[in-house]
Amino acid sequence: MISPLTFWHRFLRLLSQPRQDALLRTLLSGKRVLILGSGPSAAELSSLPSDVLILSCNTAPEMLLKKNLRTRVDLYIGNRTPLEEYGDRIDELFTKLAFNYFLTRSPGYIEKRGDVHFQKLLLDRGSENSNYLLRRLIDHATVEKIIQSAARGVPSTGVNLLIHALVYGAKEIYLIGMDMDTKGHAIGDHKTEEYAKTHQNLDHEIVRFATKKFDNIYSASATSPVTSLIPYRALA
């Protein structure tokens, strides 16, 4: 039996979903996007074409500031637990960066902070245990097969961004700093054991399947380990 709280959460989600779908489709459909993660290959980023949208998460946009590339992220995912864990780094990042769309499972926390500059605050549905967006991208049976194969049910935030880009119709999708291994971060520390335990297998399965269905996903780094799954293509 579904609890009243769960019922109303699902009901409110369904009420707001068409509007959020429209906003995200307007943002991403037909656009070139770069998904910027925190892995070592992010250090290779040296320039950004003006037409390319930036999708990022957690502390990854530090690289944009370090290289004086941009001070605005088009789509950002940040949830309470990782933001609190990064502490001062996130505090500093939020004073220097603005966001067009900010996705989170913790909207009350983000609004209460008072230091996050965004145009739209939206609910992050890609990180839910139900794999809500993943099931819109891939048929139910295949999702179950992928999850069982990977033995985990939640994609990493970077792969969550990839799912958003695919669901909402991005034209070309480039990845950098999304190395999907355990070799650390381009800047600062990284909980490599946590990534390997929680996300790595599922991330690989999702990307492996996505490349069979879509031919518009590229690594913007020629040296990233993710090139074992997707082709390299220079971002120009």
mmCIF file of C-alpha atoms in Angstrom:
data_model
loop_
_atom_site.group_PDB
_atom_site.id
_atom_site.type_symbol
_atom_site.label_atom_id
_atom_site.label_comp_id
_atom_site.label_asym_id
_atom_site.label_seq_id
_atom_site.Cartn_x
_atom_site.Cartn_y
_atom_site.Cartn_z
ATOM 1 C CA MET A 1 0.000 0.000 0.000
ATOM 2 C CA ILE A 2 1.318 3.458 -0.955
ATOM 3 C CA SER A 3 1.680 5.842 1.979
ATOM 4 C CA PRO A 4 -0.222 9.184 1.795
ATOM 5 C CA LEU A 5 3.105 11.059 1.635
ATOM 6 C CA THR A 6 4.347 8.965 -1.295
ATOM 7 C CA PHE A 7 0.993 9.348 -3.064
ATOM 8 C CA TRP A 8 1.030 13.148 -2.806
ATOM 9 C CA HIS A 9 4.676 13.331 -3.841
ATOM 10 C CA ARG A 10 3.865 11.371 -7.002
ATOM 11 C CA PHE A 11 0.722 13.430 -7.595
ATOM 12 C CA LEU A 12 2.580 16.749 -7.340
ATOM 13 C CA ARG A 13 5.361 15.395 -9.531
ATOM 14 C CA LEU A 14 2.871 14.513 -12.261
ATOM 15 C CA LEU A 15 1.228 17.936 -11.993
ATOM 16 C CA SER A 16 4.506 19.814 -12.492
ATOM 17 C CA GLN A 17 6.119 17.452 -14.998
ATOM 18 C CA PRO A 18 4.603 18.844 -18.245
ATOM 19 C CA ARG A 19 5.826 22.354 -17.421
ATOM 20 C CA GLN A 20 9.299 21.113 -16.497
ATOM 21 C CA ASP A 21 9.424 18.987 -19.649
ATOM 22 C CA ALA A 22 8.625 22.048 -21.749
ATOM 23 C CA LEU A 23 11.310 24.153 -20.068
ATOM 24 C CA LEU A 24 14.029 21.537 -20.435
ATOM 25 C CA ARG A 25 13.088 20.692 -24.004
ATOM 26 C CA THR A 26 13.235 24.384 -24.936
ATOM 27 C CA LEU A 27 16.669 24.621 -23.331
ATOM 28 C CA LEU A 28 18.226 21.475 -24.810
ATOM 29 C CA SER A 29 16.391 20.446 -27.988
ATOM 30 C CA GLY A 30 18.574 20.787 -31.086
ATOM 31 C CA LYS A 31 21.479 22.259 -29.079
ATOM 32 C CA ARG A 32 25.100 21.268 -28.738
ATOM 33 C CA VAL A 33 25.965 20.569 -25.117
ATOM 34 C CA LEU A 34 29.078 19.835 -23.081
ATOM 35 C CA ILE A 35 28.660 17.756 -19.940
ATOM 36 C CA LEU A 36 31.470 18.829 -17.630
ATOM 37 C CA GLY A 37 32.441 16.407 -14.883
ATOM 38 C CA SER A 38 35.215 16.515 -12.308
ATOM 39 C CA GLY A 39 37.458 13.733 -13.626
ATOM 40 C CA PRO A 40 41.083 14.286 -14.698
ATOM 41 C CA SER A 41 40.217 14.857 -18.374
ATOM 42 C CA ALA A 42 38.386 18.077 -17.375
ATOM 43 C CA ALA A 43 41.841 19.682 -17.135
ATOM 44 C CA GLU A 44 42.112 19.373 -20.939
ATOM 45 C CA LEU A 45 39.272 21.848 -21.468
ATOM 46 C CA SER A 46 40.815 24.975 -22.996
ATOM 47 C CA SER A 47 38.056 26.707 -24.964
ATOM 48 C CA LEU A 48 34.301 26.702 -25.446
ATOM 49 C CA PRO A 49 32.425 27.482 -28.676
ATOM 50 C CA SER A 50 29.817 30.164 -28.001
ATOM 51 C CA ASP A 51 26.902 27.972 -29.123
ATOM 52 C CA VAL A 52 27.670 25.135 -26.708
ATOM 53 C CA LEU A 53 25.585 24.838 -23.535
ATOM 54 C CA ILE A 54 27.264 23.776 -20.291
ATOM 55 C CA LEU A 55 25.736 20.998 -18.187
ATOM 56 C CA SER A 56 27.513 20.313 -14.914
ATOM 57 C CA CYS A 57 27.218 19.264 -11.284
ATOM 58 C CA ASN A 58 28.708 19.542 -7.815
ATOM 59 C CA THR A 59 32.229 21.100 -7.901
ATOM 60 C CA ALA A 60 32.921 20.403 -11.587
ATOM 61 C CA PRO A 61 32.335 24.048 -12.711
ATOM 62 C CA GLU A 62 35.474 25.034 -10.786
ATOM 63 C CA MET A 63 37.322 24.268 -14.013
ATOM 64 C CA LEU A 64 35.325 26.924 -15.885
ATOM 65 C CA LEU A 65 36.419 29.530 -13.339
ATOM 66 C CA LYS A 66 40.011 28.308 -13.139
ATOM 67 C CA LYS A 67 40.412 28.713 -16.913
ATOM 68 C CA ASN A 68 38.268 31.870 -17.180
ATOM 69 C CA LEU A 69 35.939 30.206 -19.663
ATOM 70 C CA ARG A 70 32.472 31.068 -18.299
ATOM 71 C CA THR A 71 30.710 32.236 -15.159
ATOM 72 C CA ARG A 72 27.330 30.699 -15.977
ATOM 73 C CA VAL A 73 26.167 27.080 -16.224
ATOM 74 C CA ASP A 74 23.090 26.356 -18.334
ATOM 75 C CA LEU A 75 21.937 23.237 -16.465
ATOM 76 C CA TYR A 76 23.329 22.244 -13.065
ATOM 77 C CA ILE A 77 22.441 19.406 -10.720
ATOM 78 C CA GLY A 78 23.192 19.825 -7.043
ATOM 79 C CA ASN A 79 21.677 17.878 -4.170
ATOM 80 C CA ARG A 80 22.017 18.580 -0.481
ATOM 81 C CA THR A 81 24.278 15.747 0.674
ATOM 82 C CA PRO A 82 27.143 16.209 -1.815
ATOM 83 C CA LEU A 83 26.889 20.008 -1.608
ATOM 84 C CA GLU A 84 27.251 19.887 2.162
ATOM 85 C CA GLU A 85 30.118 17.415 1.913
ATOM 86 C CA TYR A 86 32.089 19.778 -0.356
ATOM 87 C CA GLY A 87 31.486 22.613 2.115
ATOM 88 C CA ASP A 88 33.704 25.664 1.529
ATOM 89 C CA ARG A 89 34.407 24.732 -2.090
ATOM 90 C CA ILE A 90 30.702 24.890 -2.908
ATOM 91 C CA ASP A 91 30.265 28.097 -0.896
ATOM 92 C CA GLU A 92 33.000 29.774 -2.939
ATOM 93 C CA LEU A 93 31.711 28.337 -6.215
ATOM 94 C CA PHE A 94 28.209 29.693 -5.628
ATOM 95 C CA THR A 95 29.535 33.214 -5.013
ATOM 96 C CA LYS A 96 31.221 33.241 -8.430
ATOM 97 C CA LEU A 97 28.824 31.288 -10.620
ATOM 98 C CA ALA A 98 25.263 31.720 -11.901
ATOM 99 C CA PHE A 99 22.894 29.055 -13.207
ATOM 100 C CA ASN A 100 20.150 29.135 -15.800
ATOM 101 C CA TYR A 101 18.395 25.975 -14.589
ATOM 102 C CA PHE A 102 19.257 24.454 -11.207
ATOM 103 C CA LEU A 103 17.984 20.888 -10.669
ATOM 104 C CA THR A 104 17.832 19.460 -7.161
ATOM 105 C CA ARG A 105 16.017 16.971 -4.946
ATOM 106 C CA SER A 106 16.423 19.538 -2.151
ATOM 107 C CA PRO A 107 14.641 22.722 -3.342
ATOM 108 C CA GLY A 108 13.935 23.932 0.198
ATOM 109 C CA TYR A 109 17.606 23.626 1.120
ATOM 110 C CA ILE A 110 18.754 25.478 -2.018
ATOM 111 C CA GLU A 111 16.293 28.338 -1.473
ATOM 112 C CA LYS A 112 17.233 28.586 2.197
ATOM 113 C CA ARG A 113 20.945 28.902 1.390
ATOM 114 C CA GLY A 114 20.338 32.274 -0.221
ATOM 115 C CA ASP A 115 23.644 32.260 -2.116
ATOM 116 C CA VAL A 116 22.569 30.368 -5.242
ATOM 117 C CA HIS A 117 21.875 32.553 -8.288
ATOM 118 C CA PHE A 118 19.515 30.751 -10.656
ATOM 119 C CA GLN A 119 16.773 31.620 -13.142
ATOM 120 C CA LYS A 120 14.727 28.459 -12.569
ATOM 121 C CA LEU A 121 14.808 25.974 -9.695
ATOM 122 C CA LEU A 122 13.508 22.570 -10.788
ATOM 123 C CA LEU A 123 13.076 19.156 -9.211
ATOM 124 C CA ASP A 124 15.782 16.634 -10.093
ATOM 125 C CA ARG A 125 13.881 13.545 -11.200
ATOM 126 C CA GLY A 126 16.826 11.776 -12.802
ATOM 127 C CA SER A 127 18.383 10.766 -9.473
ATOM 128 C CA GLU A 128 15.318 9.054 -8.051
ATOM 129 C CA ASN A 129 15.469 5.368 -7.193
ATOM 130 C CA SER A 130 12.643 4.808 -9.681
ATOM 131 C CA ASN A 131 14.976 5.894 -12.520
ATOM 132 C CA TYR A 132 12.121 8.056 -13.747
ATOM 133 C CA LEU A 133 13.938 9.707 -16.683
ATOM 134 C CA LEU A 134 15.864 6.586 -17.601
ATOM 135 C CA ARG A 135 12.563 4.788 -18.100
ATOM 136 C CA ARG A 136 11.509 7.504 -20.548
ATOM 137 C CA LEU A 137 14.665 6.907 -22.538
ATOM 138 C CA ILE A 138 14.764 3.124 -22.459
ATOM 139 C CA ASP A 139 11.944 0.589 -22.317
ATOM 140 C CA HIS A 140 11.081 -0.858 -18.910
ATOM 141 C CA ALA A 141 12.397 -4.357 -19.572
ATOM 142 C CA THR A 142 15.772 -3.045 -20.755
ATOM 143 C CA VAL A 143 16.073 -0.731 -17.743
ATOM 144 C CA GLU A 144 15.478 -3.692 -15.423
ATOM 145 C CA LYS A 145 18.061 -5.735 -17.315
ATOM 146 C CA ILE A 146 20.635 -2.914 -17.084
ATOM 147 C CA ILE A 147 20.016 -2.434 -13.357
ATOM 148 C CA GLN A 148 20.267 -6.152 -12.632
ATOM 149 C CA SER A 149 23.466 -6.415 -14.656
ATOM 150 C CA ALA A 150 25.007 -3.465 -12.820
ATOM 151 C CA ALA A 151 23.681 -4.488 -9.389
ATOM 152 C CA ARG A 152 22.909 -0.820 -8.571
ATOM 153 C CA GLY A 153 19.857 1.322 -9.263
ATOM 154 C CA VAL A 154 21.031 4.968 -9.336
ATOM 155 C CA PRO A 155 23.208 6.599 -12.020
ATOM 156 C CA SER A 156 25.868 9.144 -11.096
ATOM 157 C CA THR A 157 25.026 12.834 -11.442
ATOM 158 C CA GLY A 158 27.098 13.100 -14.622
ATOM 159 C CA VAL A 159 25.225 10.247 -16.276
ATOM 160 C CA ASN A 160 22.004 11.804 -14.972
ATOM 161 C CA LEU A 161 22.932 14.892 -17.024
ATOM 162 C CA LEU A 162 23.577 12.676 -20.049
ATOM 163 C CA ILE A 163 20.113 11.142 -19.644
ATOM 164 C CA HIS A 164 18.601 14.649 -19.506
ATOM 165 C CA ALA A 165 20.432 15.654 -22.686
ATOM 166 C CA LEU A 166 19.178 12.558 -24.521
ATOM 167 C CA VAL A 167 15.590 12.703 -23.239
ATOM 168 C CA TYR A 168 15.215 16.384 -24.135
ATOM 169 C CA GLY A 169 16.727 16.140 -27.597
ATOM 170 C CA ALA A 170 20.223 17.645 -27.571
ATOM 171 C CA LYS A 171 21.754 17.569 -31.061
ATOM 172 C CA GLU A 172 25.357 16.800 -30.091
ATOM 173 C CA ILE A 173 26.523 15.717 -26.642
ATOM 174 C CA TYR A 174 30.179 16.024 -25.613
ATOM 175 C CA LEU A 175 31.606 14.652 -22.374
ATOM 176 C CA ILE A 176 34.710 15.852 -20.556
ATOM 177 C CA GLY A 177 35.727 15.081 -17.008
ATOM 178 C CA MET A 178 33.270 12.181 -17.143
ATOM 179 C CA ASP A 179 35.974 9.538 -17.115
ATOM 180 C CA MET A 180 33.862 6.970 -15.239
ATOM 181 C CA ASP A 181 36.859 5.480 -13.467
ATOM 182 C CA THR A 182 38.439 5.819 -10.034
ATOM 183 C CA LYS A 183 41.484 7.962 -10.818
ATOM 184 C CA GLY A 184 40.318 11.010 -8.891
ATOM 185 C CA HIS A 185 39.330 14.563 -9.722
ATOM 186 C CA ALA A 186 40.992 17.231 -11.831
ATOM 187 C CA ILE A 187 40.686 19.587 -8.832
ATOM 188 C CA GLY A 188 40.599 18.517 -5.182
ATOM 189 C CA ASP A 189 39.696 15.172 -3.642
ATOM 190 C CA HIS A 190 37.339 12.511 -4.875
ATOM 191 C CA LYS A 191 35.734 9.578 -3.061
ATOM 192 C CA THR A 192 36.783 6.981 -5.609
ATOM 193 C CA GLU A 193 35.671 4.024 -3.507
ATOM 194 C CA GLU A 194 32.159 5.490 -3.204
ATOM 195 C CA TYR A 195 31.889 5.993 -6.971
ATOM 196 C CA ALA A 196 33.050 2.448 -7.697
ATOM 197 C CA LYS A 197 30.615 1.037 -5.148
ATOM 198 C CA THR A 198 27.581 3.154 -5.970
ATOM 199 C CA HIS A 199 27.597 4.181 -9.624
ATOM 200 C CA GLN A 200 30.390 2.835 -11.826
ATOM 201 C CA ASN A 201 28.829 -0.386 -13.117
ATOM 202 C CA LEU A 202 25.454 1.220 -13.818
ATOM 203 C CA ASP A 203 27.082 4.228 -15.523
ATOM 204 C CA HIS A 204 28.960 1.919 -17.874
ATOM 205 C CA GLU A 205 25.838 -0.095 -18.683
ATOM 206 C CA ILE A 206 23.768 3.030 -19.415
ATOM 207 C CA VAL A 207 26.429 4.615 -21.629
ATOM 208 C CA ARG A 208 27.045 1.324 -23.419
ATOM 209 C CA PHE A 209 23.343 1.009 -24.206
ATOM 210 C CA ALA A 210 22.972 4.696 -25.139
ATOM 211 C CA THR A 211 25.723 4.455 -27.752
ATOM 212 C CA LYS A 212 23.834 1.629 -29.437
ATOM 213 C CA LYS A 213 20.672 3.736 -29.654
ATOM 214 C CA PHE A 214 22.186 7.197 -30.262
ATOM 215 C CA ASP A 215 25.052 8.305 -32.489
ATOM 216 C CA ASN A 216 25.459 11.845 -31.126
ATOM 217 C CA ILE A 217 27.513 11.190 -27.950
ATOM 218 C CA TYR A 218 31.233 12.003 -28.010
ATOM 219 C CA SER A 219 34.185 12.307 -25.690
ATOM 220 C CA ALA A 220 35.726 15.791 -25.947
ATOM 221 C CA SER A 221 38.933 14.248 -24.590
ATOM 222 C CA ALA A 222 41.067 11.903 -26.669
ATOM 223 C CA THR A 223 42.712 10.454 -23.561
ATOM 224 C CA SER A 224 39.720 9.875 -21.270
ATOM 225 C CA PRO A 225 38.975 6.241 -20.370
ATOM 226 C CA VAL A 226 35.402 6.888 -21.521
ATOM 227 C CA THR A 227 36.700 6.587 -25.121
ATOM 228 C CA SER A 228 36.499 2.833 -24.588
ATOM 229 C CA LEU A 229 32.717 3.365 -24.708
ATOM 230 C CA ILE A 230 32.189 6.397 -26.966
ATOM 231 C CA PRO A 231 34.188 7.940 -29.829
ATOM 232 C CA TYR A 232 36.437 10.975 -29.478
ATOM 233 C CA ARG A 233 35.443 14.126 -31.333
ATOM 234 C CA ALA A 234 37.045 17.514 -30.861
ATOM 235 C CA LEU A 235 34.721 20.203 -29.546
ATOM 236 C CA ALA A 236 35.003 22.950 -32.138
#
